[in-house]
Coordinates of C-alpha atoms in Angstrom, one line a residue:
Chain A
X45 CA 0.1 0.1 0.1
X46 CA 1.4 3.4 -1.0
X47 CA 1.9 6.2 1.5
X48 CA 0.5 8.4 -1.2
X49 CA -3.0 8.9 -2.4
X50 CA -1.4 10.1 -5.9
X51 CA 2.0 10.0 -7.2
X52 CA 2.9 11.9 -10.2
X53 CA 6.5 10.8 -11.4
X54 CA 8.4 12.4 -14.0
X55 CA 5.5 13.0 -16.3
X56 CA 5.6 14.4 -19.8
X57 CA 2.8 14.8 -22.6
X58 CA 3.1 16.5 -25.7
X59 CA 0.5 17.4 -28.3
X60 CA 2.3 17.8 -31.6
X61 CA 5.1 20.2 -31.4
X62 CA 3.6 21.5 -28.0
X63 CA 4.9 20.2 -24.6
X64 CA 2.0 20.3 -22.5
X65 CA 3.9 18.7 -19.3
X66 CA 7.4 18.6 -19.0
X67 CA 8.6 16.0 -16.1
X68 CA 6.2 16.9 -13.7
X69 CA 6.4 15.3 -10.3
X70 CA 4.7 15.7 -7.1
X71 CA 2.7 13.6 -4.5
X72 CA -0.6 14.0 -2.8
X73 CA -1.2 12.8 0.8
X74 CA -4.1 10.9 1.5
X75 CA -7.0 12.4 3.0
X76 CA -6.0 16.0 2.0
X77 CA -7.4 18.6 -0.4
X78 CA -5.0 19.1 -2.9
X79 CA -5.1 22.2 -5.3
X80 CA -3.7 22.3 -8.9
X81 CA -3.1 25.9 -9.9
X82 CA -1.7 27.5 -13.1
X83 CA -2.4 29.8 -15.7
X84 CA -4.5 28.9 -18.9
X85 CA -2.4 26.5 -20.8
X86 CA -0.3 25.6 -18.0
X87 CA -1.4 21.8 -18.2
X88 CA -3.8 21.3 -15.4
X89 CA -6.3 19.8 -17.5
X90 CA -3.6 17.7 -19.3
X91 CA -2.6 16.5 -16.0
X92 CA -6.1 15.6 -14.9
X93 CA -6.7 13.9 -18.0
X94 CA -3.6 11.9 -17.6
X95 CA -4.4 10.9 -14.0
X96 CA -7.8 9.7 -15.0
X97 CA -6.6 7.9 -17.8
X98 CA -8.4 9.7 -20.6
X99 CA -5.2 10.2 -22.2
X100 CA -1.6 8.5 -21.9
X101 CA 1.7 10.1 -21.1
X102 CA 4.7 10.1 -23.2
X103 CA 6.8 9.3 -20.5
X104 CA 6.7 9.0 -16.7
X105 CA 4.0 7.5 -14.7
X106 CA 1.1 8.3 -12.5
X107 CA -0.1 6.1 -9.6
X108 CA -3.3 6.5 -7.7
X109 CA -3.4 4.5 -4.5
X110 CA -0.5 2.9 -5.6
X111 CA -1.6 1.5 -8.8
X112 CA -0.7 2.8 -12.2
X113 CA -3.8 4.6 -13.7
X114 CA -3.1 2.7 -16.8
X115 CA -4.3 -0.5 -15.0
X116 CA -7.8 1.1 -14.8
X117 CA -9.5 -2.0 -13.9
X118 CA -7.8 -2.2 -10.5
X119 CA -9.0 1.5 -9.6
X120 CA -12.6 0.9 -10.7
X121 CA -14.7 2.3 -7.9
X122 CA -11.9 3.9 -5.9
X123 CA -11.5 6.8 -8.2
X124 CA -14.1 9.4 -8.9
X125 CA -13.5 12.2 -11.6
X126 CA -15.3 15.5 -12.7
X127 CA -13.8 15.9 -16.2
X128 CA -13.9 19.6 -17.1
X129 CA -15.8 19.7 -20.4
X130 CA -17.2 16.3 -20.8
X131 CA -21.1 16.4 -21.9
X132 CA -23.7 14.1 -20.2
X133 CA -26.0 12.4 -22.8
X134 CA -28.7 15.2 -23.6
X135 CA -31.9 13.5 -24.0
X136 CA -31.5 11.1 -20.9
X137 CA -33.0 11.6 -17.6
X138 CA -30.3 12.1 -15.1
X139 CA -31.4 9.6 -12.9
X140 CA -31.3 7.1 -15.7
X141 CA -27.8 8.0 -16.5
X142 CA -26.3 7.8 -13.1
X143 CA -28.3 4.4 -12.6
X144 CA -26.4 3.2 -15.6
X145 CA -23.0 4.4 -14.1
X146 CA -23.6 2.6 -10.8
X147 CA -24.9 -0.6 -12.7
X148 CA -21.4 -0.6 -13.9
X149 CA -19.8 -0.9 -10.5
X150 CA -21.8 -4.2 -10.3
X151 CA -24.9 -2.6 -8.2
X152 CA -28.3 -4.1 -8.8
X153 CA -31.1 -1.9 -10.3
X154 CA -32.5 -1.0 -6.7
X155 CA -29.1 -0.6 -5.1
X156 CA -28.2 1.6 -8.1
X157 CA -31.2 3.6 -7.9
X158 CA -30.9 4.0 -4.0
X159 CA -27.0 5.1 -4.5
X160 CA -28.3 7.6 -7.1
X161 CA -31.2 9.3 -5.1
X162 CA -28.6 9.4 -2.1
X163 CA -26.1 11.4 -4.3
X164 CA -28.6 13.8 -6.0
X165 CA -30.1 14.5 -2.7
X166 CA -26.4 15.7 -1.5
X167 CA -26.0 17.7 -4.2
X168 CA -29.7 19.2 -3.9
X169 CA -31.1 17.9 -7.5
X170 CA -33.5 15.2 -6.3
X171 CA -36.4 17.2 -7.6
X172 CA -35.0 17.3 -11.1
X173 CA -34.1 13.4 -11.2
X174 CA -36.6 12.8 -13.9
X175 CA -35.5 15.6 -16.3
X176 CA -33.0 15.2 -19.1
X177 CA -29.9 17.0 -19.0
X178 CA -30.9 19.8 -21.5
X179 CA -33.5 20.9 -18.9
X180 CA -30.6 21.7 -16.2
X181 CA -28.9 24.8 -15.8
X182 CA -25.2 25.1 -15.8
X183 CA -24.9 25.0 -12.1
X184 CA -26.9 22.0 -11.9
X185 CA -24.9 20.2 -14.5
X186 CA -21.8 21.0 -12.5
X187 CA -23.1 19.7 -9.3
X188 CA -24.6 16.5 -11.0
X189 CA -21.0 16.2 -12.3
X190 CA -19.6 16.1 -8.8
X191 CA -22.5 13.7 -7.8
X192 CA -21.3 11.3 -10.2
X193 CA -17.9 11.6 -9.3
X194 CA -18.5 10.8 -5.5
X195 CA -20.9 8.2 -6.0
X196 CA -20.0 5.1 -4.5
X197 CA -17.7 6.5 -1.9
X198 CA -14.3 6.5 -4.1
X199 CA -11.1 6.8 -2.2
X200 CA -9.8 9.5 -4.3
X201 CA -11.8 12.2 -6.4
X202 CA -10.5 14.5 -9.1
X203 CA -12.2 17.4 -9.6
X204 CA -11.5 19.7 -12.7
X205 CA -12.6 23.2 -12.4
X206 CA -15.7 22.2 -10.2
X207 CA -16.7 25.9 -9.9
X208 CA -15.8 27.4 -13.2
X209 CA -19.0 29.2 -14.7
X210 CA -20.8 29.2 -11.2
X211 CA -22.4 32.2 -9.7
X212 CA -21.3 32.7 -5.9
X213 CA -24.4 30.7 -4.3
X214 CA -23.6 27.8 -6.6
X215 CA -20.0 28.0 -6.1
X216 CA -20.5 28.2 -2.1
X217 CA -22.6 25.1 -2.4
X218 CA -19.9 23.2 -4.3
X219 CA -17.3 24.2 -1.7
X220 CA -19.5 22.5 0.9
X221 CA -19.9 19.6 -0.8
X222 CA -16.2 19.2 -1.1
X223 CA -15.6 19.9 2.4
X224 CA -18.0 17.2 3.2
X225 CA -16.2 14.9 0.7
X226 CA -13.0 15.4 2.4
X227 CA -14.1 13.3 5.6
X228 CA -14.0 10.0 3.3
X229 CA -11.5 10.9 0.4
X230 CA -8.6 12.3 -1.1
X231 CA -9.5 15.2 -3.4
X232 CA -7.5 16.9 -6.2
X233 CA -9.0 20.2 -7.3
X234 CA -8.0 22.6 -10.1
X235 CA -9.2 26.1 -10.4
X236 CA -8.3 29.8 -11.4
X237 CA -9.7 30.9 -8.2
X238 CA -7.0 31.4 -6.0
X239 CA -9.0 32.3 -3.0
X240 CA -11.2 29.3 -3.4
X241 CA -8.0 27.1 -3.5
X242 CA -6.5 28.7 -0.6
X243 CA -9.7 28.3 1.6
X244 CA -10.2 24.6 0.2
X245 CA -6.5 23.2 0.0
X246 CA -4.0 21.7 2.3
X247 CA -1.4 21.3 -0.4
X248 CA -1.1 23.1 -3.7
X249 CA 1.1 22.4 -6.9
X250 CA 1.4 25.4 -9.4
X251 CA 2.1 24.7 -12.9
X252 CA 3.3 27.3 -15.7
X253 CA 3.6 26.1 -19.2
X254 CA 3.7 22.3 -18.4
X255 CA 6.4 22.7 -15.7
X256 CA 5.9 22.5 -12.1
X257 CA 7.2 25.7 -10.4
X258 CA 5.8 25.6 -6.9
X259 CA 4.5 22.8 -4.7
X260 CA 4.0 22.5 -1.0
X261 CA 1.4 23.0 1.8
X262 CA -0.6 26.2 1.4
X263 CA 0.6 27.7 4.5
X264 CA 4.1 27.0 3.9
X265 CA 4.0 28.4 0.2
X266 CA 1.8 31.4 1.4
X267 CA 4.1 32.6 4.0
X268 CA 7.0 32.8 1.4
X269 CA 5.7 35.5 -0.3
X270 CA 3.5 38.6 0.7
X271 CA 1.5 41.2 -1.4
X272 CA 0.7 44.3 0.1
X273 CA -1.4 47.2 -1.0
X274 CA -1.1 50.8 0.5
X275 CA -2.5 54.1 -0.2
X276 CA -0.3 57.0 0.4
X277 CA -0.8 60.8 1.1
X278 CA 0.7 61.6 -2.3
X279 CA 2.5 60.2 -5.2
X280 CA 6.2 59.1 -4.9
X281 CA 9.0 60.9 -6.8
X282 CA 11.3 58.6 -8.8
X283 CA 14.1 59.0 -6.4
X284 CA 11.7 58.0 -3.4
X285 CA 10.5 55.0 -5.6
X286 CA 14.2 54.0 -5.9
X287 CA 14.6 54.3 -2.0
X288 CA 11.8 51.9 -1.6
X289 CA 12.9 49.4 -4.0
X290 CA 16.2 49.4 -2.4
X291 CA 14.8 47.8 0.8
X292 CA 15.8 44.1 0.9
X293 CA 12.9 42.0 0.4
X294 CA 10.8 44.2 -1.7
X295 CA 10.3 42.7 -5.2
X296 CA 8.5 45.5 -6.9
X297 CA 6.8 48.6 -6.2
X298 CA 4.1 49.4 -8.5
X299 CA 1.5 52.4 -8.9
X300 CA -2.1 50.9 -9.1
X301 CA -3.9 54.3 -9.6
X302 CA -3.9 57.7 -8.3
X303 CA -1.8 57.2 -5.1
X304 CA -2.3 53.5 -4.5
X305 CA 0.5 51.3 -4.9
X306 CA 1.1 47.3 -4.6
X307 CA 4.2 45.9 -3.5
X308 CA 5.7 42.2 -3.6
X309 CA 7.7 41.0 -0.4
X310 CA 10.1 38.2 -1.0
X311 CA 10.6 36.9 2.6
X312 CA 12.9 34.3 1.5
X313 CA 15.4 36.8 -0.2
X314 CA 15.0 38.9 2.9
X315 CA 16.4 36.2 5.0
X316 CA 19.3 35.7 3.0
X317 CA 21.3 32.6 1.9
X318 CA 20.8 29.4 3.8
X319 CA 22.1 26.0 3.1
X320 CA 19.5 23.4 3.6
X321 CA 18.0 25.1 6.4
X322 CA 14.2 24.8 7.0
X323 CA 12.6 28.0 7.6
X324 CA 9.8 28.2 10.2
X325 CA 6.7 30.3 9.9
X326 CA 8.1 32.6 13.0
X327 CA 11.2 33.4 10.8
X328 CA 9.0 34.4 7.8
X329 CA 6.6 36.5 9.7
X330 CA 9.5 38.5 11.3
X331 CA 11.2 38.8 8.0
X332 CA 7.6 40.2 7.0
X333 CA 7.7 42.6 10.1
X334 CA 11.0 43.6 9.2
X335 CA 10.4 44.7 5.7
X336 CA 7.2 46.6 6.6
X337 CA 9.0 48.3 9.4
X338 CA 11.7 49.5 7.1
X339 CA 9.1 50.7 4.3
X340 CA 6.9 52.5 6.6
X341 CA 10.2 54.2 8.3
X342 CA 11.1 55.1 4.7
X343 CA 7.8 56.5 3.8
X344 CA 7.2 58.6 6.9
X345 CA 10.6 59.9 6.8
X346 CA 9.8 61.4 3.2
X347 CA 6.5 62.7 4.7
X348 CA 4.5 60.4 2.7
X349 CA 2.2 58.9 5.0
X350 CA 0.4 55.7 4.2
X351 CA -3.6 56.2 4.5
X352 CA -4.3 52.3 4.7
X353 CA -2.2 49.3 4.3
X354 CA -3.5 45.9 3.6
X355 CA -2.0 42.3 3.1
X356 CA -3.2 41.2 -0.1
X357 CA -4.1 37.3 -0.7
X358 CA -0.8 35.5 -0.1
X359 CA -1.5 32.7 -2.4
X360 CA -2.2 35.1 -5.1
X361 CA 1.1 37.1 -4.3
X362 CA 2.8 33.7 -4.7
X363 CA 1.2 32.6 -7.8
X364 CA 1.9 35.6 -9.5
X365 CA 5.5 35.8 -8.5
X366 CA 6.1 32.1 -9.7
X367 CA 4.0 32.6 -13.0
X368 CA 5.5 35.7 -14.0
X369 CA 9.3 35.8 -12.5
X370 CA 10.1 32.1 -13.4
X371 CA 11.2 31.0 -16.5
Chain B
X31 CA -4.7 -6.0 -25.1
X32 CA -8.3 -7.1 -24.3
X33 CA -7.9 -7.6 -20.4
X34 CA -10.7 -6.4 -18.4
X35 CA -13.5 -7.7 -20.8
X36 CA -16.5 -8.0 -18.8
X37 CA -19.6 -9.6 -20.3
X38 CA -22.0 -7.6 -17.9
X39 CA -20.5 -4.4 -19.2
X40 CA -20.9 -5.4 -22.7
X41 CA -24.3 -6.0 -22.5
X42 CA -25.1 -2.7 -20.3
X43 CA -23.0 -0.7 -22.8
X44 CA -24.5 -2.2 -25.8
X45 CA -28.0 -1.8 -24.4
X46 CA -27.6 1.8 -23.0
X47 CA -26.1 2.8 -26.4
X48 CA -29.1 1.5 -28.4
X49 CA -31.5 3.1 -25.9
X50 CA -29.8 6.6 -26.1
X51 CA -29.6 6.0 -29.9
X52 CA -33.5 5.4 -30.3
X53 CA -34.2 8.5 -27.6
X54 CA -31.9 10.7 -29.7
X55 CA -33.9 9.7 -32.7
X56 CA -30.8 8.4 -34.8
X57 CA -32.0 5.0 -34.1
X58 CA -35.5 5.7 -35.5
X59 CA -33.9 7.1 -38.5
X60 CA -32.0 4.0 -39.2
X61 CA -35.1 1.6 -38.6
X62 CA -37.0 3.8 -41.2
X63 CA -34.2 4.1 -43.6
X64 CA -33.8 0.0 -43.5
X65 CA -37.7 0.0 -44.3
X66 CA -37.9 2.5 -46.7
X67 CA -34.8 1.1 -48.9
X68 CA -35.9 -2.4 -48.1
X69 CA -39.5 -2.2 -49.2
X70 CA -38.4 0.0 -52.1
X71 CA -36.3 -2.9 -53.3
X72 CA -38.8 -5.7 -52.6
X73 CA -41.4 -3.3 -54.4
X74 CA -39.1 -3.2 -57.7
X75 CA -39.4 -7.1 -57.9
X76 CA -43.0 -7.6 -56.6
X77 CA -44.6 -4.7 -58.1
X78 CA -44.6 -6.0 -61.6
X79 CA -46.2 -9.5 -60.7
X80 CA -48.9 -7.7 -58.8
X81 CA -49.5 -5.2 -61.9
X82 CA -49.7 -7.8 -64.2
X83 CA -52.0 -9.9 -62.1
X84 CA -54.5 -6.6 -61.8
X85 CA -54.3 -6.1 -65.3
X86 CA -55.5 -9.7 -66.1
X87 CA -57.9 -9.5 -63.4
X88 CA -59.4 -6.4 -64.5
X89 CA -62.4 -7.8 -66.0
X90 CA -63.1 -10.0 -62.8
X91 CA -61.4 -13.0 -63.8
X92 CA -58.5 -14.6 -62.0
X93 CA -55.3 -15.1 -64.0
X94 CA -54.8 -18.7 -65.1
X95 CA -52.1 -20.7 -63.9
X96 CA -50.2 -20.4 -67.1
X97 CA -50.4 -16.6 -67.1
X98 CA -49.2 -16.4 -63.6
X99 CA -46.3 -18.5 -64.5
X100 CA -45.6 -16.6 -67.7
X101 CA -45.7 -13.3 -65.5
X102 CA -43.4 -14.9 -62.8
X103 CA -40.8 -16.2 -65.5
X104 CA -40.7 -12.8 -67.0
X105 CA -39.7 -11.0 -63.6
X106 CA -37.5 -14.2 -62.7
X107 CA -35.5 -14.0 -65.9
X108 CA -34.7 -10.3 -65.3
X109 CA -33.8 -11.0 -61.7
X110 CA -31.7 -13.9 -62.8
X111 CA -29.8 -11.5 -65.1
X112 CA -29.3 -9.2 -62.3
X113 CA -28.1 -12.0 -60.2
X114 CA -25.8 -13.5 -62.6
X115 CA -24.5 -9.7 -63.2
X116 CA -23.9 -9.0 -59.6
X117 CA -22.4 -12.3 -58.8
X118 CA -20.4 -12.6 -61.9
X119 CA -17.4 -10.7 -63.0
X120 CA -13.9 -11.3 -62.9
X121 CA -13.3 -13.0 -59.3
X122 CA -10.7 -15.5 -57.8
X123 CA -13.8 -18.0 -57.3
X124 CA -15.0 -17.7 -60.9
X125 CA -14.0 -19.2 -64.2
X126 CA -14.8 -16.8 -67.1
X127 CA -13.9 -19.6 -69.4
X128 CA -16.6 -21.9 -68.1
X129 CA -20.0 -20.3 -67.2
X130 CA -21.5 -23.0 -66.0
X131 CA -21.2 -22.8 -62.4
X132 CA -22.6 -19.1 -62.4
X133 CA -25.4 -20.6 -64.3
X134 CA -25.9 -23.4 -61.9
X135 CA -25.6 -20.7 -59.1
X136 CA -28.4 -18.7 -60.5
X137 CA -30.7 -21.7 -61.2
X138 CA -30.2 -22.4 -57.5
X139 CA -31.4 -19.1 -56.4
X140 CA -34.1 -19.0 -59.0
X141 CA -35.4 -22.6 -59.3
X142 CA -34.5 -24.4 -56.2
X143 CA -35.3 -21.5 -54.0
X144 CA -38.4 -19.0 -54.2
X145 CA -37.1 -16.7 -57.0
X146 CA -39.0 -13.9 -56.2
X147 CA -37.7 -13.8 -52.2
X148 CA -34.1 -14.6 -53.8
X149 CA -34.3 -11.4 -55.9
X150 CA -35.5 -9.3 -53.0
X151 CA -32.7 -10.7 -50.6
X152 CA -30.2 -10.2 -53.1
X153 CA -31.1 -6.7 -53.8
X154 CA -31.2 -6.1 -50.1
X155 CA -27.6 -7.2 -50.1
X156 CA -26.6 -4.6 -52.3
X157 CA -27.7 -1.9 -49.8
X158 CA -27.0 -3.5 -46.7
X159 CA -23.3 -1.9 -46.2
X160 CA -25.1 1.6 -46.8
X161 CA -28.0 1.0 -44.4
X162 CA -25.3 -0.7 -41.8
X163 CA -22.9 2.8 -42.3
X164 CA -25.8 5.0 -41.4
X165 CA -26.6 3.0 -38.2
X166 CA -22.8 2.6 -36.9
X167 CA -20.8 5.6 -37.9
X168 CA -21.7 7.2 -34.7
X169 CA -20.7 4.3 -32.5
X170 CA -18.0 6.1 -30.5
X171 CA -17.0 9.3 -32.4
X172 CA -20.1 11.6 -31.1
X173 CA -19.2 10.8 -27.6
X174 CA -15.2 11.2 -28.2
X175 CA -16.1 14.8 -29.6
X176 CA -18.5 15.5 -26.7
X177 CA -15.9 13.9 -24.2
X178 CA -19.1 11.9 -22.9
X179 CA -16.8 8.8 -22.6
X180 CA -14.9 10.3 -19.7
X181 CA -17.9 9.7 -17.5
X182 CA -17.5 6.1 -18.2
X183 CA -13.7 5.4 -18.4
X184 CA -13.2 5.5 -14.6
X185 CA -15.8 2.8 -14.5
X186 CA -15.1 0.4 -17.2
X187 CA -12.5 -0.6 -19.6
X188 CA -11.8 0.9 -22.9
X189 CA -12.3 -2.8 -24.5
X190 CA -16.1 -2.9 -22.9
X191 CA -16.9 0.5 -24.4
X192 CA -15.5 -0.5 -27.7
X193 CA -17.0 -4.0 -28.0
X194 CA -20.1 -3.1 -26.1
X195 CA -20.9 -0.5 -28.5
X196 CA -20.2 -2.8 -31.6
X197 CA -22.2 -5.7 -30.3
X198 CA -25.0 -3.1 -29.4
X199 CA -25.0 -1.6 -33.1
X200 CA -24.7 -5.2 -34.5
X201 CA -27.8 -6.5 -32.6
X202 CA -29.7 -3.3 -33.3
X203 CA -29.1 -3.5 -37.1
X204 CA -30.0 -7.1 -37.4
X205 CA -33.2 -6.6 -35.5
X206 CA -33.9 -4.0 -38.2
X207 CA -33.2 -6.2 -40.9
X208 CA -34.9 -9.1 -39.3
X209 CA -38.2 -7.0 -39.0
X210 CA -37.9 -6.3 -42.7
X211 CA -37.0 -9.8 -43.9
X212 CA -40.1 -11.1 -41.8
X213 CA -42.6 -8.2 -43.7
X214 CA -41.1 -9.3 -47.1
X215 CA -41.7 -13.2 -46.4
X216 CA -45.0 -12.7 -45.1
X217 CA -46.0 -10.2 -48.0
X218 CA -44.9 -12.9 -50.5
X219 CA -46.5 -15.8 -48.6
X220 CA -49.8 -14.1 -47.9
X221 CA -50.3 -11.7 -51.2
X222 CA -48.6 -13.8 -54.0
X223 CA -49.4 -17.3 -52.6
X224 CA -46.9 -18.7 -54.9
X225 CA -44.5 -20.5 -52.9
X226 CA -44.9 -23.1 -49.9
X227 CA -44.6 -21.5 -46.3
X228 CA -41.6 -23.9 -45.3
X229 CA -39.8 -22.6 -48.6
X230 CA -40.3 -18.9 -47.9
X231 CA -39.2 -19.3 -44.1
X232 CA -36.3 -21.6 -44.5
X233 CA -34.8 -19.3 -47.4
X234 CA -35.8 -16.1 -45.1
X235 CA -34.0 -17.8 -42.2
X236 CA -30.8 -18.9 -44.3
X237 CA -30.9 -14.9 -45.5
X238 CA -31.0 -13.4 -42.0
X239 CA -28.0 -15.8 -40.9
X240 CA -26.2 -14.5 -44.0
X241 CA -27.2 -10.8 -43.2
X242 CA -25.8 -11.5 -39.8
X243 CA -22.5 -12.8 -40.9
X244 CA -22.1 -10.0 -43.4
X245 CA -23.0 -7.5 -41.1
X246 CA -19.8 -8.3 -38.6
X247 CA -17.2 -7.2 -40.9
X248 CA -19.1 -3.9 -42.0
X249 CA -19.9 -2.9 -38.6
X250 CA -16.5 -3.6 -37.5
X251 CA -15.2 -1.6 -40.1
X252 CA -17.4 1.3 -39.3
X253 CA -16.5 1.0 -35.4
X254 CA -12.9 1.5 -36.4
X255 CA -13.8 4.5 -38.3
X256 CA -16.0 5.8 -35.6
X257 CA -13.1 5.1 -32.9
X258 CA -10.4 7.0 -35.1
X259 CA -12.3 10.2 -35.8
X260 CA -13.1 13.0 -33.4
X261 CA -15.9 14.3 -35.7
X262 CA -19.2 12.7 -36.3
X263 CA -19.5 14.2 -40.1
X264 CA -15.8 12.9 -41.0
X265 CA -16.8 9.3 -39.4
X266 CA -20.0 9.4 -41.6
X267 CA -18.5 10.3 -44.8
X268 CA -15.5 7.8 -44.3
X269 CA -18.2 5.2 -43.4
X270 CA -20.2 5.9 -46.4
X271 CA -17.0 5.9 -48.5
X272 CA -16.3 2.6 -46.9
X273 CA -19.8 1.3 -47.9
X274 CA -19.4 2.4 -51.7
X275 CA -16.1 1.1 -52.0
X276 CA -17.3 -2.6 -53.0
X277 CA -20.2 -1.6 -55.3
X278 CA -17.9 1.0 -57.0
X279 CA -15.1 -1.3 -57.9
X280 CA -17.8 -4.1 -58.7
X281 CA -19.3 -1.8 -61.0
X282 CA -15.9 -0.8 -62.7
X283 CA -15.0 -4.4 -62.9
X284 CA -17.9 -5.2 -64.8
X285 CA -17.5 -2.3 -67.3
X286 CA -13.8 -2.9 -67.6
X287 CA -14.1 -5.2 -70.6
X288 CA -11.1 -7.2 -71.4
X289 CA -8.6 -4.8 -70.4
X290 CA -6.4 -6.4 -67.9
X291 CA -5.2 -3.8 -65.8
X292 CA -8.8 -2.3 -65.3
X293 CA -9.7 -5.9 -64.4
X294 CA -6.8 -5.9 -61.9
X295 CA -8.6 -2.8 -60.4
X296 CA -11.8 -4.6 -60.2
X297 CA -10.2 -7.3 -58.2
X298 CA -9.5 -4.6 -55.4
X299 CA -13.0 -5.0 -54.3
X300 CA -12.2 -8.5 -52.6
X301 CA -10.1 -6.5 -50.3
X302 CA -13.3 -5.8 -48.7
X303 CA -16.4 -8.1 -47.9
X304 CA -18.4 -7.0 -50.6
X305 CA -16.2 -9.1 -52.9
X306 CA -17.4 -12.5 -51.4
X307 CA -20.5 -11.8 -49.5
X308 CA -22.7 -13.0 -52.3
X309 CA -21.3 -16.4 -51.9
X310 CA -23.2 -16.8 -48.7
X311 CA -26.0 -17.5 -51.0
X312 CA -24.1 -20.1 -52.8
X313 CA -25.5 -23.6 -53.8
X314 CA -22.0 -25.2 -53.0
X315 CA -21.6 -25.3 -49.1
X316 CA -18.0 -24.9 -49.5
X317 CA -18.4 -21.7 -51.2
X318 CA -20.7 -20.7 -48.1
X319 CA -18.2 -21.5 -45.6
X320 CA -15.3 -20.0 -47.5
X321 CA -17.3 -16.7 -47.6
X322 CA -18.2 -17.0 -43.7
X323 CA -14.6 -17.6 -42.9
X324 CA -13.6 -14.6 -44.9
X325 CA -16.3 -12.4 -43.4
X326 CA -14.9 -13.7 -39.9
X327 CA -11.6 -13.0 -41.0
X328 CA -12.3 -9.4 -42.1
X329 CA -14.5 -8.8 -39.0
X330 CA -11.5 -9.8 -36.6
X331 CA -9.0 -7.7 -38.8
X332 CA -11.1 -4.6 -38.4
X333 CA -11.9 -5.2 -34.6
X334 CA -8.1 -5.5 -34.1
X335 CA -7.0 -2.6 -36.1
X336 CA -9.8 -0.6 -34.6
X337 CA -9.3 -1.6 -30.9
X338 CA -5.7 -1.0 -31.2
X339 CA -6.3 2.6 -32.1
X340 CA -9.1 3.1 -29.6
X341 CA -7.3 1.7 -26.7
X342 CA -4.5 4.4 -27.1
X343 CA -6.0 7.2 -28.5
X344 CA -6.8 10.4 -26.4
X345 CA -10.5 10.2 -25.4

């Protein structure tokens, strides 16, 4: 039995001349919610499709619950998947489609119907069970997709963009479902919504143009970088701006509008060279405080008073940093 | 390559696929097309007999047995020429210097078997590949395009998806054809009253068995095309071209005269089941066994090539 729920090992996949994934490796711990992030075209859906055995890798391997995904029969019933853009049969009532899915898991018709009714109730679609898909809204279809993914209590669930295109109420419902599923399964979620990933996930991996550019626990990753936003009493002159940028740990300092600025803090850079030293959260917080203290001191010395200062979304800060800086 | 084959899954997938096909209307179109084309073929042979009977019986008189025989002989001679034309041509199985086997074959179909039914069944044989193409081109291609198979892939093996759809399509096509054959047999038996029921039914059952055998390589070929393409339209056109490949080369072969090079082109029809399918109605059982074996060989080959592609392609 593998200690990891999902193991991605050196996976490469090309589509014609384009390398969608380039030697990507990471692991997902059991009973966690794992987030997969990346800009458009980063390779998230390709990675999902490989893990779900929809497509095959050129090289490398993907193991789910210790089983190579190419041996999909051994994973039958243990892996649930919400594909991003797959369509259900349009004319078929949703209950009938779902019963068919459960029948493939060797359930009798009454057992399958019971499973389906429970799943539809969990996602709030029990009233619509006899309607064809074409009569459901986008949000309902998404919830139906999630319901089919967790039917039969699989041990690992892959959700590709589960809230894409949903309004806040529907997205919230989906979050609640994912939190409930966490009690019994390992979940891997891909999303563009950084706040969603930060609130849902324990660990994340960030892809950029097919390469893994960041990977780890959300707490750890978000403590590496910070983004701040501050409104000043006036515009900074060029010299004052250079002074600010000279502070060790400030990556950039940009004008957003009128007198509102945004800055990225590189806490690791501030701490200086370390050889194999693991950095704890306390030291990172200290580094953050040091940078902010220097920044405020510099601004106040110039009689440029901050009217407000706000810490930005820290996963967002890290995301922008790794997806724009690194090549 | 075939690991994970599961009989229960095959049945579930085949049944579900047929149900969805009927629900979407595509399955109904196939049945209607089968009936329309089939009854048109039957009409082409039976209408002259009925019209002749009607003309003779216009004054209230019933046609005499001699008059009836004369009418049937006229039609049967026409059908006989058509049969010889369809079955003849340059082939590895016929000897153009000695036309007797072909004559014997035609006699078997026209004299030993109910001639009118033979004519209808042989005409049906020529349009079956096209009917099968319409019913089979979308076995998997539509769901590949919409990625609908992605809901099934975590639940079953690709082998079950591929062969389940193939079996479902084959069974559906055969049910449609069977209904048509039953209608034709009963029509000839009840309306024309020219043949004994035993003769008609046994020949109808033989024809159904022949249709079942010949449906396999065609539908296997269409499965291959369907699983290879990501566009339903492209699959449809390719399957139609596949269906018309045999008849086109057959016509070419008939009109090529004695030009050896053109005759060689005509031989290419034997690369498809079209070249051998008529031998399923042959009087010599050895030829029937040979044709059956070749049909099964083509089926195996097309299924192997099709599944090899489907098993490794991106879905």
